[in-house]
mmCIF file of N, CA and C in Angstrom:
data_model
loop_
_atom_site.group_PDB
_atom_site.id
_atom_site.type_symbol
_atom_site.label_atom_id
_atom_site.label_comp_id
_atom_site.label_asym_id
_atom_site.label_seq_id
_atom_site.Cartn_x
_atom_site.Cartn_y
_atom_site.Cartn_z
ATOM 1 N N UNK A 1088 0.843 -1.173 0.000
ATOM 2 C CA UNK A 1088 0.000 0.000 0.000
ATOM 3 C C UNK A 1088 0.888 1.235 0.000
ATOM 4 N N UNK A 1089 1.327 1.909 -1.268
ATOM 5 C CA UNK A 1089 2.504 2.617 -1.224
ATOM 6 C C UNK A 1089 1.736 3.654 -2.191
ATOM 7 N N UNK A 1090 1.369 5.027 -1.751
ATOM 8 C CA UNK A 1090 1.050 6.195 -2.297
ATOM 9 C C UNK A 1090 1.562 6.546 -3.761
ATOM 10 N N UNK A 1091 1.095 6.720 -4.702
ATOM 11 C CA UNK A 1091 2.041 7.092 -5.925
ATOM 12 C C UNK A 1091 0.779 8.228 -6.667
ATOM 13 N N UNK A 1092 1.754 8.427 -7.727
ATOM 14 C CA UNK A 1092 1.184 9.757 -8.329
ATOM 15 C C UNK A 1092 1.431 10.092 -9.557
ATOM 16 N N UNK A 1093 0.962 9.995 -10.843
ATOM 17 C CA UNK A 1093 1.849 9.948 -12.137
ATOM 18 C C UNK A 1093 1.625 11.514 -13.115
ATOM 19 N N UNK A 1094 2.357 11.858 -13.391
ATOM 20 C CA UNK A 1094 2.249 13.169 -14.645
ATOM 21 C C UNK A 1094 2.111 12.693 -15.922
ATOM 22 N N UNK A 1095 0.975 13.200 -16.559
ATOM 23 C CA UNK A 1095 1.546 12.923 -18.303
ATOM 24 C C UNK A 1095 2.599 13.212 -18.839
ATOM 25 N N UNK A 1096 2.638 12.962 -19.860
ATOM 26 C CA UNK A 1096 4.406 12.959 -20.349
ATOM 27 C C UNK A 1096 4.614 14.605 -20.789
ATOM 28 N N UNK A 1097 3.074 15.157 -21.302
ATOM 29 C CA UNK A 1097 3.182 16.549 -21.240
ATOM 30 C C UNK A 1097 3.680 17.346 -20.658
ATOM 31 N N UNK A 1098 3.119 17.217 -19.243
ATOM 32 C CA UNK A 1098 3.693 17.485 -18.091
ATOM 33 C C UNK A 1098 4.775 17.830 -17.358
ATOM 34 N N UNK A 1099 5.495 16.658 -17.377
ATOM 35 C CA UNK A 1099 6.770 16.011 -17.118
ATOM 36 C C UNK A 1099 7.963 16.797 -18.393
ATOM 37 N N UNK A 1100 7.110 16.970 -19.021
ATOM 38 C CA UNK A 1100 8.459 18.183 -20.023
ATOM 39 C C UNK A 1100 7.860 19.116 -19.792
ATOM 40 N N UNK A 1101 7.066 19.797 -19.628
ATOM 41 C CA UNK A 1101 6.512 21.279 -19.120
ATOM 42 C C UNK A 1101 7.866 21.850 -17.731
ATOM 43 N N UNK A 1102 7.483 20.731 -16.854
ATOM 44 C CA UNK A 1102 9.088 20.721 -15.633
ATOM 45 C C UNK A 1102 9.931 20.090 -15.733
ATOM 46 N N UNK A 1103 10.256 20.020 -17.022
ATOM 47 C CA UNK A 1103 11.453 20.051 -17.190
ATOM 48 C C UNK A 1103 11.975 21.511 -17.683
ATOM 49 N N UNK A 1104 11.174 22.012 -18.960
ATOM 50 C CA UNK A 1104 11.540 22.967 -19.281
ATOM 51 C C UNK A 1104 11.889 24.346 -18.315
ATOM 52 N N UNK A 1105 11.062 24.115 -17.473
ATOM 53 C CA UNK A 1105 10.670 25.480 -16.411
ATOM 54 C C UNK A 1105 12.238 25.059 -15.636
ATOM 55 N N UNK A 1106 12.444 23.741 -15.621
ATOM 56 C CA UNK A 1106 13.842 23.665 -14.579
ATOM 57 C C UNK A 1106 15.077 23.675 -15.641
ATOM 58 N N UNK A 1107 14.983 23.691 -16.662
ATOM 59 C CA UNK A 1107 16.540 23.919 -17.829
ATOM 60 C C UNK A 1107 16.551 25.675 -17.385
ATOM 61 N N UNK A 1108 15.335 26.499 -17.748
ATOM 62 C CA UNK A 1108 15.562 27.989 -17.909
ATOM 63 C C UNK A 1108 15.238 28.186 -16.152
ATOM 64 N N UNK A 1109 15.552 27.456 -15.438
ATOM 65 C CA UNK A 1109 16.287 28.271 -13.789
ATOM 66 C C UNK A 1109 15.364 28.545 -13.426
ATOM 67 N N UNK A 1110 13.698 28.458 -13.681
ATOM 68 C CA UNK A 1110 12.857 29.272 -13.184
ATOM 69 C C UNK A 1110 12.410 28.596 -12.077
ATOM 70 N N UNK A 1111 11.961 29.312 -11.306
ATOM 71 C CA UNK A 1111 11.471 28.697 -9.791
ATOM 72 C C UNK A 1111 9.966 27.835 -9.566
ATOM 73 N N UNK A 1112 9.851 26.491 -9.335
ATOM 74 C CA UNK A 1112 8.447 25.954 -9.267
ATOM 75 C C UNK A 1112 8.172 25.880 -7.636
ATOM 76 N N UNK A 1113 6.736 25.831 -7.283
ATOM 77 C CA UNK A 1113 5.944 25.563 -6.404
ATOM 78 C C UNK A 1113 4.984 24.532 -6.518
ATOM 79 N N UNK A 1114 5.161 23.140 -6.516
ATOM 80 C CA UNK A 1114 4.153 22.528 -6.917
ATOM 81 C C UNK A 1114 3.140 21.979 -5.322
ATOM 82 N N UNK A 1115 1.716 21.485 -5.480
ATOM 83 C CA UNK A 1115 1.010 21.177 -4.668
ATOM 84 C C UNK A 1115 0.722 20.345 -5.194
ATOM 85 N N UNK A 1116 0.362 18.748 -4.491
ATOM 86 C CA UNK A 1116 -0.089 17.848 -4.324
ATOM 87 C C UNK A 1116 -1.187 17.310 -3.316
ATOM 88 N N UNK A 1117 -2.630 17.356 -3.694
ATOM 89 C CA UNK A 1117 -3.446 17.085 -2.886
ATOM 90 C C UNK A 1117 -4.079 15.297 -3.349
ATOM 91 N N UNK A 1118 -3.818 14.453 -2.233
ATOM 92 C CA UNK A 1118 -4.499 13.246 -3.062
ATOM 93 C C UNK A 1118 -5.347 12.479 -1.641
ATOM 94 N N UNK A 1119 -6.251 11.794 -2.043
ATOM 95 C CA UNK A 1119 -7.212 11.021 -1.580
ATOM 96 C C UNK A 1119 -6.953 9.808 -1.848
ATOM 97 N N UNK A 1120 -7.418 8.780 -0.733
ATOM 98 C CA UNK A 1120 -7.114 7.249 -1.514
ATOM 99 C C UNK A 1120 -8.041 6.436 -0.562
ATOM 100 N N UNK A 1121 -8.170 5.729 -1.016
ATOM 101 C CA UNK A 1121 -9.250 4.688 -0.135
ATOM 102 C C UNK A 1121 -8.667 3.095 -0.490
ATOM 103 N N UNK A 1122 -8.949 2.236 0.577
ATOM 104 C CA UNK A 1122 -8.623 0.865 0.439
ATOM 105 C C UNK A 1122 -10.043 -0.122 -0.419
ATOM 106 N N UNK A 1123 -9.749 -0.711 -1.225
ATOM 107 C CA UNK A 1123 -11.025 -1.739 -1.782
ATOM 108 C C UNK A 1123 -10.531 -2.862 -1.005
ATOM 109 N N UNK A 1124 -11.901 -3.678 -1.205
ATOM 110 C CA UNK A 1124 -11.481 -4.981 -0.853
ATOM 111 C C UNK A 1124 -10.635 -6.051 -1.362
ATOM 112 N N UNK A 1125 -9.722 -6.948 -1.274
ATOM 113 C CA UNK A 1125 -9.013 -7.847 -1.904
ATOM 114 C C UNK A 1125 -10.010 -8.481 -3.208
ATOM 115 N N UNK A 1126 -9.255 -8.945 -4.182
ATOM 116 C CA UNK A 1126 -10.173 -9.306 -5.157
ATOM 117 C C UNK A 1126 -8.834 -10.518 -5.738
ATOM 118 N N UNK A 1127 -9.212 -11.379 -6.254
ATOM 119 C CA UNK A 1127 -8.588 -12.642 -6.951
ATOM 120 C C UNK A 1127 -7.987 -11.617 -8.505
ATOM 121 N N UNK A 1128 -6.571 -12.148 -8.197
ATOM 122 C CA UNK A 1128 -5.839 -11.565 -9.696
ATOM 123 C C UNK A 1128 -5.675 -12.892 -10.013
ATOM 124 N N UNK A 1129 -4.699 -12.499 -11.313
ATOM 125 C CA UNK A 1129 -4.129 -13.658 -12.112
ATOM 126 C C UNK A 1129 -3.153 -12.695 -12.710
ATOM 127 N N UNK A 1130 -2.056 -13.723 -12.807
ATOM 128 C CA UNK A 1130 -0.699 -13.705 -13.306
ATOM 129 C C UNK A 1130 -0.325 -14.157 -14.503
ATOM 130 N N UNK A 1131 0.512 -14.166 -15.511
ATOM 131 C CA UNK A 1131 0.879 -14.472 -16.653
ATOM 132 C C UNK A 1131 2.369 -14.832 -16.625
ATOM 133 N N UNK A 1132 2.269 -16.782 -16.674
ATOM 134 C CA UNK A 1132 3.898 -16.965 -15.915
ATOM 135 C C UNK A 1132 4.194 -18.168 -17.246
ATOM 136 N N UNK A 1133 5.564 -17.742 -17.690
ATOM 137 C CA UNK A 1133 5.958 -18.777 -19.114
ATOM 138 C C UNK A 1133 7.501 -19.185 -18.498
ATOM 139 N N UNK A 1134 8.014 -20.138 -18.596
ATOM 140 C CA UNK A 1134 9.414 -20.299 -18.452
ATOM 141 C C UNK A 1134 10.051 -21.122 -20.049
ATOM 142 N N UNK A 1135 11.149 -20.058 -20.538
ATOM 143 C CA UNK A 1135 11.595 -21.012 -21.505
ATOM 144 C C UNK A 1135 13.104 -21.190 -20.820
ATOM 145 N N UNK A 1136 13.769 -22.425 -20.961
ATOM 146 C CA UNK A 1136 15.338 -22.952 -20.795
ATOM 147 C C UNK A 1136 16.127 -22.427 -21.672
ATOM 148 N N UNK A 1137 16.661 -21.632 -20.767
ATOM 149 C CA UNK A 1137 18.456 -20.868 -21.356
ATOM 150 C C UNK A 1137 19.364 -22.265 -22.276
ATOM 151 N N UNK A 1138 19.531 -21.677 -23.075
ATOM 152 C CA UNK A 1138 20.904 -22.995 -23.564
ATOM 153 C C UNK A 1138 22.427 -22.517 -23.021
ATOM 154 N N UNK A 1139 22.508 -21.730 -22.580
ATOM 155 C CA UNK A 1139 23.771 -21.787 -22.140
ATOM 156 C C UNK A 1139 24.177 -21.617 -20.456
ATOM 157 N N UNK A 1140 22.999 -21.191 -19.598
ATOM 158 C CA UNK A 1140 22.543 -21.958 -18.220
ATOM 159 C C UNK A 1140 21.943 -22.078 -18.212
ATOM 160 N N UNK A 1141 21.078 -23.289 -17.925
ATOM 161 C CA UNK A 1141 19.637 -23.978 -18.491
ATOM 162 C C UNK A 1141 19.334 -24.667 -16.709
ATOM 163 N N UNK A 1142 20.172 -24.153 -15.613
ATOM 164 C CA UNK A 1142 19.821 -24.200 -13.991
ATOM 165 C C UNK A 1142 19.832 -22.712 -13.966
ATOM 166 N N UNK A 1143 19.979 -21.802 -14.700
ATOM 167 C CA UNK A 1143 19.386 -20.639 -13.763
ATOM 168 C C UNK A 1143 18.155 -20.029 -14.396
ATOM 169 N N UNK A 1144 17.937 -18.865 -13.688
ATOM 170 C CA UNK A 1144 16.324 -18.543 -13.860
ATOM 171 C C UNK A 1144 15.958 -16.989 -13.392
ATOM 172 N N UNK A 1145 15.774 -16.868 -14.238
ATOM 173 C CA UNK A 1145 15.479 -14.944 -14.795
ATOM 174 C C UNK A 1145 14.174 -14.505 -14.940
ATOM 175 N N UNK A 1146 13.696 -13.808 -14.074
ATOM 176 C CA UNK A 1146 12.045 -13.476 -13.906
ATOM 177 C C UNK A 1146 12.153 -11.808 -14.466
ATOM 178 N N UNK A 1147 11.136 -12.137 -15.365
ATOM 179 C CA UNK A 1147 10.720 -10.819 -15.967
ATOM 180 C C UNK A 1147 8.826 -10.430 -15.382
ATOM 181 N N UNK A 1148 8.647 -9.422 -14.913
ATOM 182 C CA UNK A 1148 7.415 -8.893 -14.291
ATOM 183 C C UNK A 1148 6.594 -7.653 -14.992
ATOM 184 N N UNK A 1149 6.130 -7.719 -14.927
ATOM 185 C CA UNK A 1149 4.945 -6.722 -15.481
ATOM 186 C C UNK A 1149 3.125 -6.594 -15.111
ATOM 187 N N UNK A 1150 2.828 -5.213 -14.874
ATOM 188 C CA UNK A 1150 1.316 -5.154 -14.275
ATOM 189 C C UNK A 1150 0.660 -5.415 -16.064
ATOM 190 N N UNK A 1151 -0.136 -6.385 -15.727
ATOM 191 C CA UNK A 1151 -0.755 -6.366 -17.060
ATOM 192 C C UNK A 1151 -2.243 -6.275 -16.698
ATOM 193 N N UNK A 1152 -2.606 -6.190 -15.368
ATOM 194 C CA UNK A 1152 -3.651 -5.862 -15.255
ATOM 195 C C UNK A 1152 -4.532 -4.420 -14.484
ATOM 196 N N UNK A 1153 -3.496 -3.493 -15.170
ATOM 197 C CA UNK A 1153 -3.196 -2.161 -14.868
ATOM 198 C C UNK A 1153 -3.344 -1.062 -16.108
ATOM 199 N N UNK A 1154 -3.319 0.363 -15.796
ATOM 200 C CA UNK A 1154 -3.755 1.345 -16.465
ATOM 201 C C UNK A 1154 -3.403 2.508 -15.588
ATOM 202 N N UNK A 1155 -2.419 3.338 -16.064
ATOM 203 C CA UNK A 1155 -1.562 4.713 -15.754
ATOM 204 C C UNK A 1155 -2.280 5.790 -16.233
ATOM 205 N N UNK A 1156 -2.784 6.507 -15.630
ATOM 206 C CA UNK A 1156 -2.721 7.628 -16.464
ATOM 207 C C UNK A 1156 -2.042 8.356 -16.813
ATOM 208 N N UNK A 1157 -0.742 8.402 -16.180
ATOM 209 C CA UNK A 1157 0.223 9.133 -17.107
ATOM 210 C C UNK A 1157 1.144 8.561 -17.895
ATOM 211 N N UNK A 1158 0.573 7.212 -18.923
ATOM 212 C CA UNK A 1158 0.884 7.162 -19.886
ATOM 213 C C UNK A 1158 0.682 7.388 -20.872
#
């Protein structure tokens, strides 16, 4: 349960720009959050064997059952 917060990519170069030309920001952050109840996910799990270490094992992760808005 870890607070987060995303900018569009618009955004996110808007401050950038304002911070290349030195200019001074003030930003505010007001956020709300509430807990839902637990709900049953599902995962998406494949293993293929390395040929050249075929005992070790490399996990790749991703939310695939997710949606950013600041993407």
């Amino acid at each position: 349960k870890i607070p987060a917060a995303s900018l569009s990519v618009e955004h996110a170069d808007m401050l950038e720009r304002f911070q290349q030309r030195n200019q001074s920001m003030e930003i505010f952050l007001y956020m709300e959050a509430q807990t839902l109840p637990d709900v049953v996910g599902y995962n998406l799990v494949a293993e293929i064997e390395g040929s050249t270490l075929p005992n070790e094992t490399v996990l790749v992760s991703g939310h695939l059952d997710s949606w950013d808005v600041g993407q």
